[in-house]
Amino acid sequence: MPHSEKESLFSGLKVLDLASFIAGPAAATILADFGADVIKVEPPGGGDPYRRFYLTPPNPSSETNYAWQLTNRNKRSLALDLKSPGAKTVLQRLVKWADVLITNFPPSVRQTLGITYEQLAPLNERMIYADITGYGLAGPEANKPGFDVTAYWARTGLMDVTHDADSPPTLPIPGIGDHATAVTLYSAIVTALYARTLTGKGGHVTTSLIAEGAWAAATWIEGALHGAKFVEQHDRKRPANALFNPYRTADGRWILLVAAQEKDWPGFIAAMNLPGLLTDPRFADRMLRVQNAWALVAILDPVFAQYPLAHWIETLNLGRVIYGVVQTFDEIVKDPQMLANDVLVPLAEPSGKASHTVNSPITLAGIRKIAPGPAPDLGEHSLNVLAELSFSDVEIKAMLADAVIAASRRAV
């Protein structure tokens, strides 16, 4: 069992994070949560553009860089200009040091920087090379920049179906597809680490935002592959199923009703105190309720609108009706279920007004994660990392002078 606050399952595992924004770095974050030593390489000057993401609308405004803290906690920052010829020796030593390398540069950029799998694998045959792309490594769009909202949401049909028929597609929370893809890449890395225990050799693992989006939408994409007939775009007043539909309460809140199975019908009617529905021929069975969904919505809408959310939570819980409250973010950060299950966990050090952060979604019974510490300043650990790689003080000063590396004022 781990015996130190900074030790966990992957203590001793060395990870080189050459990625930017969310998906690749978040995979490294999960490894760091389990104790891995993660060195994040960023370009001197501006660093990872994600450092400024929290300032970009429509993200919530804050004095604290919450996005950077979430995705880069417990990492060390090395500010290194990979485009500089002087960076080659540093990169080589980093690759020889690493168990895992993560990147999200497009294939053509990797080739230019000299960081493809084929270029680096000979330096360290035990290294796991893990990459994320927007649209995959092959095909005409292999080098096209891919973002969560374009490759994951728009391209795979998810955005086309997550809005009502009378409204245009809307922007999702940034990072949904990125975080899902990060978990997939983490899974691939762990699989490759297991393979290494059998063969002694590393390898190349990869995934993409478009593949992750297709997996998320796979139930309906599979239907399209089989020539399935799709219903019209969802319209909550005329839905395909009135019992799988959102309803508004008297205080302006929304409840998502999920009582679409045949066995749910009697209990739902009882909970809603609408006994007349039992004998209404329009709703005598599931198929009739589907055919007359618009009529059922017209009955349910004014009933839900009579009482506030608190009433419906109590009523539907007593009736064992399946539903979900559409929560606000003020409620989410205080959700007792999330706190009880360590979905939200305490920060090792408070960050601004925050005492907690969002945990990575993987739990191993009996294995404790390390406490989420602060995300690094740009170049905060440059000098320390280069010293660990056996560069002399003279060499480090020369690299600083030539702008091959940079170090923050807090650099160690």
GROMACS .gro file of C-alpha atoms in nm:
model
  412
    1MET     CA    1   0.000   0.000   0.000
    2PRO     CA    2   0.116   0.357  -0.061
    3HIS     CA    3   0.290   0.501   0.244
    4SER     CA    4   0.345   0.862   0.139
    5GLU     CA    5   0.111   1.148   0.058
    6LYS     CA    6   0.278   1.164  -0.284
    7GLU     CA    7   0.278   0.792  -0.356
    8SER     CA    8   0.014   0.583  -0.524
    9LEU     CA    9  -0.019   0.308  -0.785
   10PHE     CA   10   0.189   0.483  -1.053
   11SER     CA   11   0.453   0.634  -0.827
   12GLY     CA   12   0.780   0.597  -1.017
   13LEU     CA   13   0.608   0.607  -1.356
   14LYS     CA   14   0.761   0.884  -1.569
   15VAL     CA   15   0.534   1.070  -1.809
   16LEU     CA   16   0.631   1.326  -2.071
   17ASP     CA   17   0.334   1.549  -2.157
   18LEU     CA   18   0.397   1.711  -2.497
   19ALA     CA   19   0.029   1.784  -2.551
   20SER     CA   20  -0.177   2.102  -2.533
   21PHE     CA   21  -0.532   2.206  -2.445
   22ILE     CA   22  -0.737   1.928  -2.282
   23ALA     CA   23  -0.757   1.575  -2.419
   24GLY     CA   24  -0.390   1.473  -2.410
   25PRO     CA   25  -0.300   1.662  -2.092
   26ALA     CA   26  -0.607   1.523  -1.912
   27ALA     CA   27  -0.488   1.168  -1.981
   28ALA     CA   28  -0.161   1.266  -1.812
   29THR     CA   29  -0.364   1.416  -1.525
   30ILE     CA   30  -0.524   1.078  -1.451
   31LEU     CA   31  -0.178   0.920  -1.440
   32ALA     CA   32  -0.064   1.202  -1.209
   33ASP     CA   33  -0.367   1.143  -0.985
   34PHE     CA   34  -0.229   0.793  -0.929
   35GLY     CA   35   0.118   0.924  -0.848
   36ALA     CA   36   0.300   0.943  -1.183
   37ASP     CA   37   0.575   1.203  -1.225
   38VAL     CA   38   0.449   1.416  -1.515
   39ILE     CA   39   0.672   1.669  -1.689
   40LYS     CA   40   0.467   1.904  -1.904
   41VAL     CA   41   0.666   2.058  -2.190
   42GLU     CA   42   0.543   2.399  -2.306
   43PRO     CA   43   0.682   2.659  -2.545
   44PRO     CA   44   0.857   2.952  -2.374
   45GLY     CA   45   0.672   3.281  -2.387
   46GLY     CA   46   0.304   3.193  -2.389
   47GLY     CA   47   0.316   2.827  -2.288
   48ASP     CA   48   0.023   2.599  -2.359
   49PRO     CA   49  -0.257   2.816  -2.506
   50TYR     CA   50  -0.489   2.643  -2.261
   51ARG     CA   51  -0.342   2.864  -1.988
   52ARG     CA   52  -0.564   3.143  -2.126
   53PHE     CA   53  -0.871   2.931  -2.196
   54TYR     CA   54  -1.057   3.045  -1.883
   55LEU     CA   55  -1.048   3.403  -2.015
   56THR     CA   56  -1.226   3.304  -2.338
   57PRO     CA   57  -1.607   3.353  -2.356
   58PRO     CA   58  -1.843   3.182  -2.302
   59ASN     CA   59  -1.642   3.025  -2.020
   60PRO     CA   60  -1.739   3.149  -1.672
   61SER     CA   61  -1.527   3.447  -1.568
   62SER     CA   62  -1.296   3.409  -1.269
   63GLU     CA   63  -0.982   3.555  -1.117
   64THR     CA   64  -0.856   3.198  -1.072
   65ASN     CA   65  -0.730   2.991  -1.365
   66TYR     CA   66  -0.965   2.704  -1.280
   67ALA     CA   67  -0.930   2.527  -1.617
   68TRP     CA   68  -0.551   2.509  -1.589
   69GLN     CA   69  -0.574   2.385  -1.230
   70LEU     CA   70  -0.813   2.106  -1.327
   71THR     CA   71  -0.614   1.966  -1.617
   72ASN     CA   72  -0.255   2.022  -1.501
   73ARG     CA   73  -0.254   1.959  -1.127
   74ASN     CA   74   0.042   1.767  -0.986
   75LYS     CA   75   0.259   1.824  -1.293
   76ARG     CA   76   0.598   1.990  -1.342
   77SER     CA   77   0.641   2.251  -1.615
   78LEU     CA   78   0.944   2.263  -1.843
   79ALA     CA   79   0.944   2.558  -2.083
   80LEU     CA   80   1.127   2.418  -2.387
   81ASP     CA   81   1.126   2.545  -2.746
   82LEU     CA   82   1.097   2.223  -2.945
   83LYS     CA   83   1.156   2.422  -3.265
   84SER     CA   84   1.504   2.523  -3.150
   85PRO     CA   85   1.798   2.307  -3.260
   86GLY     CA   86   1.928   2.337  -2.905
   87ALA     CA   87   1.625   2.148  -2.777
   88LYS     CA   88   1.721   1.824  -2.949
   89THR     CA   89   1.954   1.701  -2.675
   90VAL     CA   90   1.701   1.789  -2.406
   91LEU     CA   91   1.426   1.604  -2.592
   92GLN     CA   92   1.644   1.297  -2.636
   93ARG     CA   93   1.718   1.278  -2.266
   94LEU     CA   94   1.351   1.329  -2.182
   95VAL     CA   95   1.253   1.043  -2.412
   96LYS     CA   96   1.515   0.815  -2.257
   97TRP     CA   97   1.377   0.913  -1.914
   98ALA     CA   98   1.010   0.857  -1.995
   99ASP     CA   99   0.789   0.553  -1.957
  100VAL     CA  100   0.505   0.731  -2.138
  101LEU     CA  101   0.501   1.014  -2.392
  102ILE     CA  102   0.173   1.191  -2.476
  103THR     CA  103   0.127   1.424  -2.772
  104ASN     CA  104  -0.154   1.577  -2.974
  105PHE     CA  105   0.043   1.749  -3.249
  106PRO     CA  106  -0.088   1.669  -3.600
  107PRO     CA  107   0.126   1.408  -3.781
  108SER     CA  108   0.292   1.663  -4.011
  109VAL     CA  109   0.395   1.881  -3.716
  110ARG     CA  110   0.536   1.582  -3.532
  111GLN     CA  111   0.746   1.500  -3.836
  112THR     CA  112   0.880   1.856  -3.850
  113LEU     CA  113   0.961   1.861  -3.478
  114GLY     CA  114   1.120   1.518  -3.489
  115ILE     CA  115   0.878   1.366  -3.239
  116THR     CA  116   0.703   1.092  -3.438
  117TYR     CA  117   0.693   0.745  -3.289
  118GLU     CA  118   0.934   0.619  -3.555
  119GLN     CA  119   1.181   0.898  -3.473
  120LEU     CA  120   1.171   0.853  -3.097
  121ALA     CA  121   1.111   0.482  -3.036
  122PRO     CA  122   1.475   0.383  -3.110
  123LEU     CA  123   1.582   0.599  -2.815
  124ASN     CA  124   1.372   0.404  -2.566
  125GLU     CA  125   1.221   0.070  -2.664
  126ARG     CA  126   1.023   0.052  -2.338
  127MET     CA  127   0.843   0.384  -2.388
  128ILE     CA  128   0.468   0.397  -2.452
  129TYR     CA  129   0.401   0.660  -2.721
  130ALA     CA  130   0.041   0.783  -2.689
  131ASP     CA  131  -0.116   1.027  -2.930
  132ILE     CA  132  -0.449   1.199  -2.983
  133THR     CA  133  -0.563   1.352  -3.312
  134GLY     CA  134  -0.879   1.523  -3.422
  135TYR     CA  135  -0.958   1.299  -3.716
  136GLY     CA  136  -0.720   1.003  -3.698
  137LEU     CA  137  -0.374   0.934  -3.838
  138ALA     CA  138  -0.485   0.843  -4.192
  139GLY     CA  139  -0.703   0.995  -4.462
  140PRO     CA  140  -0.723   1.341  -4.618
  141GLU     CA  141  -0.795   1.515  -4.285
  142ALA     CA  142  -0.519   1.356  -4.078
  143ASN     CA  143  -0.338   1.689  -4.039
  144LYS     CA  144  -0.651   1.897  -3.988
  145PRO     CA  145  -0.669   2.060  -3.643
  146GLY     CA  146  -0.949   1.900  -3.444
  147PHE     CA  147  -1.132   2.040  -3.147
  148ASP     CA  148  -1.386   1.887  -2.913
  149VAL     CA  149  -1.672   2.092  -3.054
  150THR     CA  150  -1.587   2.020  -3.421
  151ALA     CA  151  -1.451   1.665  -3.438
  152TYR     CA  152  -1.636   1.511  -3.143
  153TRP     CA  153  -1.966   1.702  -3.132
  154ALA     CA  154  -2.040   1.830  -3.480
  155ARG     CA  155  -1.879   1.568  -3.704
  156THR     CA  156  -2.029   1.262  -3.535
  157GLY     CA  157  -2.392   1.377  -3.518
  158LEU     CA  158  -2.405   1.444  -3.146
  159MET     CA  159  -2.467   1.813  -3.198
  160ASP     CA  160  -2.736   1.743  -3.455
  161VAL     CA  161  -2.957   1.561  -3.203
  162THR     CA  162  -2.892   1.748  -2.877
  163HIS     CA  163  -3.135   2.031  -2.943
  164ASP     CA  164  -3.507   2.065  -3.004
  165ALA     CA  165  -3.653   2.079  -3.352
  166ASP     CA  166  -3.740   2.447  -3.324
  167SER     CA  167  -3.392   2.558  -3.212
  168PRO     CA  168  -3.049   2.560  -3.381
  169PRO     CA  169  -2.758   2.348  -3.256
  170THR     CA  170  -2.609   2.496  -2.942
  171LEU     CA  171  -2.260   2.497  -2.796
  172PRO     CA  172  -2.191   2.229  -2.534
  173ILE     CA  173  -1.968   2.276  -2.232
  174PRO     CA  174  -1.612   2.283  -2.366
  175GLY     CA  175  -1.412   1.971  -2.297
  176ILE     CA  176  -1.685   1.707  -2.282
  177GLY     CA  177  -1.540   1.512  -2.573
  178ASP     CA  178  -1.185   1.597  -2.466
  179HIS     CA  179  -1.231   1.446  -2.122
  180ALA     CA  180  -1.398   1.135  -2.262
  181THR     CA  181  -1.113   1.094  -2.510
  182ALA     CA  182  -0.860   1.145  -2.231
  183VAL     CA  183  -1.005   0.849  -2.042
  184THR     CA  184  -0.982   0.639  -2.359
  185LEU     CA  185  -0.617   0.735  -2.409
  186TYR     CA  186  -0.546   0.661  -2.043
  187SER     CA  187  -0.702   0.317  -2.092
  188ALA     CA  188  -0.485   0.259  -2.398
  189ILE     CA  189  -0.173   0.363  -2.206
  190VAL     CA  190  -0.253   0.130  -1.917
  191THR     CA  191  -0.319  -0.154  -2.164
  192ALA     CA  192   0.018  -0.088  -2.327
  193LEU     CA  193   0.188  -0.080  -1.986
  194TYR     CA  194   0.040  -0.423  -1.915
  195ALA     CA  195   0.163  -0.546  -2.254
  196ARG     CA  196   0.508  -0.415  -2.160
  197THR     CA  197   0.510  -0.638  -1.851
  198LEU     CA  198   0.464  -0.934  -2.087
  199THR     CA  199   0.702  -0.834  -2.366
  200GLY     CA  200   0.941  -0.586  -2.207
  201LYS     CA  201   0.874  -0.345  -2.492
  202GLY     CA  202   0.671  -0.031  -2.528
  203GLY     CA  203   0.458   0.062  -2.826
  204HIS     CA  204   0.235   0.314  -2.998
  205VAL     CA  205  -0.126   0.374  -2.889
  206THR     CA  206  -0.361   0.624  -3.044
  207THR     CA  207  -0.715   0.755  -3.043
  208SER     CA  208  -0.901   1.053  -3.187
  209LEU     CA  209  -1.182   1.290  -3.107
  210ILE     CA  210  -1.381   1.165  -3.406
  211ALA     CA  211  -1.346   0.803  -3.293
  212GLU     CA  212  -1.453   0.894  -2.941
  213GLY     CA  213  -1.751   1.091  -3.073
  214ALA     CA  214  -1.854   0.800  -3.291
  215TRP     CA  215  -1.829   0.569  -2.990
  216ALA     CA  216  -2.045   0.809  -2.787
  217ALA     CA  217  -2.305   0.821  -3.065
  218ALA     CA  218  -2.256   0.454  -3.154
  219THR     CA  219  -2.609   0.336  -3.072
  220TRP     CA  220  -2.762   0.554  -3.342
  221ILE     CA  221  -2.468   0.537  -3.583
  222GLU     CA  222  -2.503   0.160  -3.568
  223GLY     CA  223  -2.871   0.207  -3.649
  224ALA     CA  224  -2.777   0.410  -3.956
  225LEU     CA  225  -2.536   0.136  -4.062
  226HIS     CA  226  -2.829  -0.108  -4.052
  227GLY     CA  227  -3.062   0.123  -4.246
  228ALA     CA  228  -3.278   0.206  -3.943
  229LYS     CA  229  -3.556   0.462  -3.985
  230PHE     CA  230  -3.495   0.766  -3.765
  231VAL     CA  231  -3.768   0.969  -3.597
  232GLU     CA  232  -3.796   1.342  -3.654
  233GLN     CA  233  -3.586   1.585  -3.451
  234HIS     CA  234  -3.693   1.595  -3.086
  235ASP     CA  235  -3.969   1.843  -3.005
  236ARG     CA  236  -4.062   1.841  -2.639
  237LYS     CA  237  -4.425   1.933  -2.715
  238ARG     CA  238  -4.453   1.662  -2.978
  239PRO     CA  239  -4.187   1.411  -2.874
  240ALA     CA  240  -4.146   1.054  -2.987
  241ASN     CA  241  -4.213   0.952  -2.627
  242ALA     CA  242  -4.387   1.176  -2.372
  243LEU     CA  243  -4.243   0.972  -2.084
  244PHE     CA  244  -3.886   1.039  -2.200
  245ASN     CA  245  -3.911   1.416  -2.206
  246PRO     CA  246  -3.831   1.729  -2.000
  247TYR     CA  247  -4.103   1.912  -1.806
  248ARG     CA  248  -4.100   2.254  -1.641
  249THR     CA  249  -4.204   2.308  -1.280
  250ALA     CA  250  -4.384   2.603  -1.120
  251ASP     CA  251  -4.056   2.764  -1.014
  252GLY     CA  252  -3.904   2.745  -1.360
  253ARG     CA  253  -3.692   2.435  -1.304
  254TRP     CA  254  -3.673   2.134  -1.535
  255ILE     CA  255  -3.723   1.765  -1.469
  256LEU     CA  256  -3.619   1.503  -1.722
  257LEU     CA  257  -3.874   1.223  -1.703
  258VAL     CA  258  -3.743   0.873  -1.783
  259ALA     CA  259  -4.044   0.648  -1.727
  260ALA     CA  260  -4.070   0.501  -2.074
  261GLN     CA  261  -4.094   0.130  -1.990
  262GLU     CA  262  -4.433  -0.043  -1.976
  263LYS     CA  263  -4.381  -0.138  -1.612
  264ASP     CA  264  -4.338   0.230  -1.520
  265TRP     CA  265  -4.682   0.340  -1.640
  266PRO     CA  266  -4.909   0.244  -1.344
  267GLY     CA  267  -4.670   0.384  -1.083
  268PHE     CA  268  -4.625   0.705  -1.279
  269ILE     CA  269  -5.000   0.760  -1.304
  270ALA     CA  270  -5.039   0.703  -0.932
  271ALA     CA  271  -4.756   0.943  -0.847
  272MET     CA  272  -4.901   1.210  -1.072
  273ASN     CA  273  -5.251   1.153  -0.928
  274LEU     CA  274  -5.399   1.115  -1.276
  275PRO     CA  275  -5.614   0.798  -1.247
  276GLY     CA  276  -5.813   0.893  -1.556
  277LEU     CA  277  -5.512   0.806  -1.773
  278LEU     CA  278  -5.557   0.438  -1.685
  279THR     CA  279  -5.885   0.423  -1.876
  280ASP     CA  280  -5.801   0.671  -2.151
  281PRO     CA  281  -5.799   0.464  -2.473
  282ARG     CA  282  -5.532   0.689  -2.626
  283PHE     CA  283  -5.280   0.562  -2.373
  284ALA     CA  284  -5.390   0.198  -2.331
  285ASP     CA  285  -5.049   0.055  -2.424
  286ARG     CA  286  -4.697   0.167  -2.503
  287MET     CA  287  -4.749   0.199  -2.878
  288LEU     CA  288  -5.063   0.408  -2.832
  289ARG     CA  289  -4.879   0.633  -2.586
  290VAL     CA  290  -4.611   0.683  -2.850
  291GLN     CA  291  -4.868   0.757  -3.121
  292ASN     CA  292  -5.047   1.005  -2.894
  293ALA     CA  293  -4.739   1.149  -2.724
  294TRP     CA  294  -4.841   1.505  -2.811
  295ALA     CA  295  -5.172   1.457  -2.628
  296LEU     CA  296  -4.999   1.314  -2.321
  297VAL     CA  297  -4.758   1.608  -2.310
  298ALA     CA  298  -5.054   1.847  -2.327
  299ILE     CA  299  -5.194   1.677  -2.015
  300LEU     CA  300  -4.867   1.656  -1.823
  301ASP     CA  301  -4.736   2.006  -1.892
  302PRO     CA  302  -4.995   2.196  -1.683
  303VAL     CA  303  -4.973   1.938  -1.403
  304PHE     CA  304  -4.596   1.975  -1.367
  305ALA     CA  305  -4.639   2.353  -1.387
  306GLN     CA  306  -4.868   2.356  -1.081
  307TYR     CA  307  -4.597   2.277  -0.824
  308PRO     CA  308  -4.231   2.369  -0.758
  309LEU     CA  309  -3.935   2.139  -0.800
  310ALA     CA  310  -3.921   2.040  -0.432
  311HIS     CA  311  -4.275   1.901  -0.454
  312TRP     CA  312  -4.192   1.691  -0.758
  313ILE     CA  313  -3.872   1.555  -0.608
  314GLU     CA  314  -4.065   1.431  -0.306
  315THR     CA  315  -4.361   1.305  -0.509
  316LEU     CA  316  -4.163   1.122  -0.776
  317ASN     CA  317  -3.927   0.971  -0.520
  318LEU     CA  318  -4.220   0.834  -0.321
  319GLY     CA  319  -4.367   0.690  -0.639
  320ARG     CA  320  -4.030   0.539  -0.741
  321VAL     CA  321  -4.052   0.719  -1.075
  322ILE     CA  322  -3.726   0.749  -1.267
  323TYR     CA  323  -3.634   1.110  -1.337
  324GLY     CA  324  -3.343   1.351  -1.326
  325VAL     CA  325  -3.330   1.709  -1.204
  326VAL     CA  326  -3.157   1.944  -1.446
  327GLN     CA  327  -2.919   2.088  -1.188
  328THR     CA  328  -2.754   2.428  -1.187
  329PHE     CA  329  -2.380   2.461  -1.129
  330ASP     CA  330  -2.440   2.619  -0.789
  331GLU     CA  331  -2.617   2.296  -0.693
  332ILE     CA  332  -2.364   2.066  -0.857
  333VAL     CA  333  -2.069   2.191  -0.651
  334LYS     CA  334  -2.264   2.114  -0.332
  335ASP     CA  335  -2.418   1.786  -0.448
  336PRO     CA  336  -2.396   1.550  -0.147
  337GLN     CA  337  -2.393   1.244  -0.373
  338MET     CA  338  -2.088   1.373  -0.560
  339LEU     CA  339  -1.913   1.461  -0.237
  340ALA     CA  340  -1.992   1.123  -0.079
  341ASN     CA  341  -1.846   0.939  -0.379
  342ASP     CA  342  -1.537   1.157  -0.423
  343VAL     CA  343  -1.654   1.297  -0.754
  344LEU     CA  344  -1.555   1.628  -0.598
  345VAL     CA  345  -1.243   1.600  -0.380
  346PRO     CA  346  -1.054   1.845  -0.154
  347LEU     CA  347  -0.760   2.035  -0.297
  348ALA     CA  348  -0.430   1.992  -0.119
  349GLU     CA  349  -0.415   2.373  -0.113
  350PRO     CA  350  -0.717   2.601  -0.168
  351SER     CA  351  -0.711   2.767  -0.510
  352GLY     CA  352  -0.875   3.108  -0.500
  353LYS     CA  353  -1.223   3.051  -0.359
  354ALA     CA  354  -1.218   2.677  -0.433
  355SER     CA  355  -1.165   2.412  -0.167
  356HIS     CA  356  -1.244   2.118  -0.400
  357THR     CA  357  -1.175   2.003  -0.755
  358VAL     CA  358  -1.329   1.753  -0.995
  359ASN     CA  359  -1.177   1.408  -0.953
  360SER     CA  360  -1.078   1.190  -1.245
  361PRO     CA  361  -1.351   0.926  -1.293
  362ILE     CA  362  -1.151   0.610  -1.217
  363THR     CA  363  -1.145   0.447  -0.875
  364LEU     CA  364  -0.949   0.140  -0.769
  365ALA     CA  365  -1.063  -0.019  -0.445
  366GLY     CA  366  -0.785  -0.001  -0.188
  367ILE     CA  367  -0.570   0.236  -0.396
  368ARG     CA  368  -0.559   0.596  -0.281
  369LYS     CA  369  -0.496   0.878  -0.526
  370ILE     CA  370  -0.259   1.155  -0.426
  371ALA     CA  371  -0.408   1.484  -0.311
  372PRO     CA  372  -0.464   1.723  -0.604
  373GLY     CA  373  -0.193   1.986  -0.579
  374PRO     CA  374  -0.142   2.311  -0.769
  375ALA     CA  375  -0.086   2.332  -1.143
  376PRO     CA  376   0.256   2.475  -1.232
  377ASP     CA  377   0.357   2.817  -1.355
  378LEU     CA  378   0.515   2.820  -1.700
  379GLY     CA  379   0.873   2.696  -1.665
  380GLU     CA  380   0.841   2.659  -1.288
  381HIS     CA  381   1.041   2.337  -1.288
  382SER     CA  382   1.270   2.395  -1.588
  383LEU     CA  383   1.593   2.422  -1.389
  384ASN     CA  384   1.510   2.128  -1.164
  385VAL     CA  385   1.417   1.901  -1.456
  386LEU     CA  386   1.731   1.983  -1.655
  387ALA     CA  387   1.947   1.920  -1.349
  388GLU     CA  388   1.779   1.580  -1.306
  389LEU     CA  389   1.863   1.508  -1.671
  390SER     CA  390   2.232   1.570  -1.584
  391PHE     CA  391   2.275   1.900  -1.764
  392SER     CA  392   2.545   2.114  -1.604
  393ASP     CA  393   2.491   2.464  -1.471
  394VAL     CA  394   2.692   2.597  -1.764
  395GLU     CA  395   2.473   2.413  -2.015
  396ILE     CA  396   2.154   2.530  -1.846
  397LYS     CA  397   2.268   2.893  -1.843
  398ALA     CA  398   2.354   2.867  -2.212
  399MET     CA  399   2.010   2.731  -2.293
  400LEU     CA  400   1.850   3.013  -2.098
  401ALA     CA  401   2.062   3.267  -2.284
  402ASP     CA  402   1.971   3.115  -2.621
  403ALA     CA  403   1.598   3.099  -2.528
  404VAL     CA  404   1.597   2.723  -2.575
  405ILE     CA  405   1.436   2.705  -2.231
  406ALA     CA  406   1.271   2.951  -1.998
  407ALA     CA  407   1.223   2.952  -1.622
  408SER     CA  408   0.962   3.126  -1.411
  409ARG     CA  409   1.049   3.337  -1.111
  410ARG     CA  410   0.943   3.044  -0.895
  411ALA     CA  411   1.160   2.803  -1.094
  412VAL     CA  412   1.328   2.527  -0.903
   0.00000   0.00000   0.00000
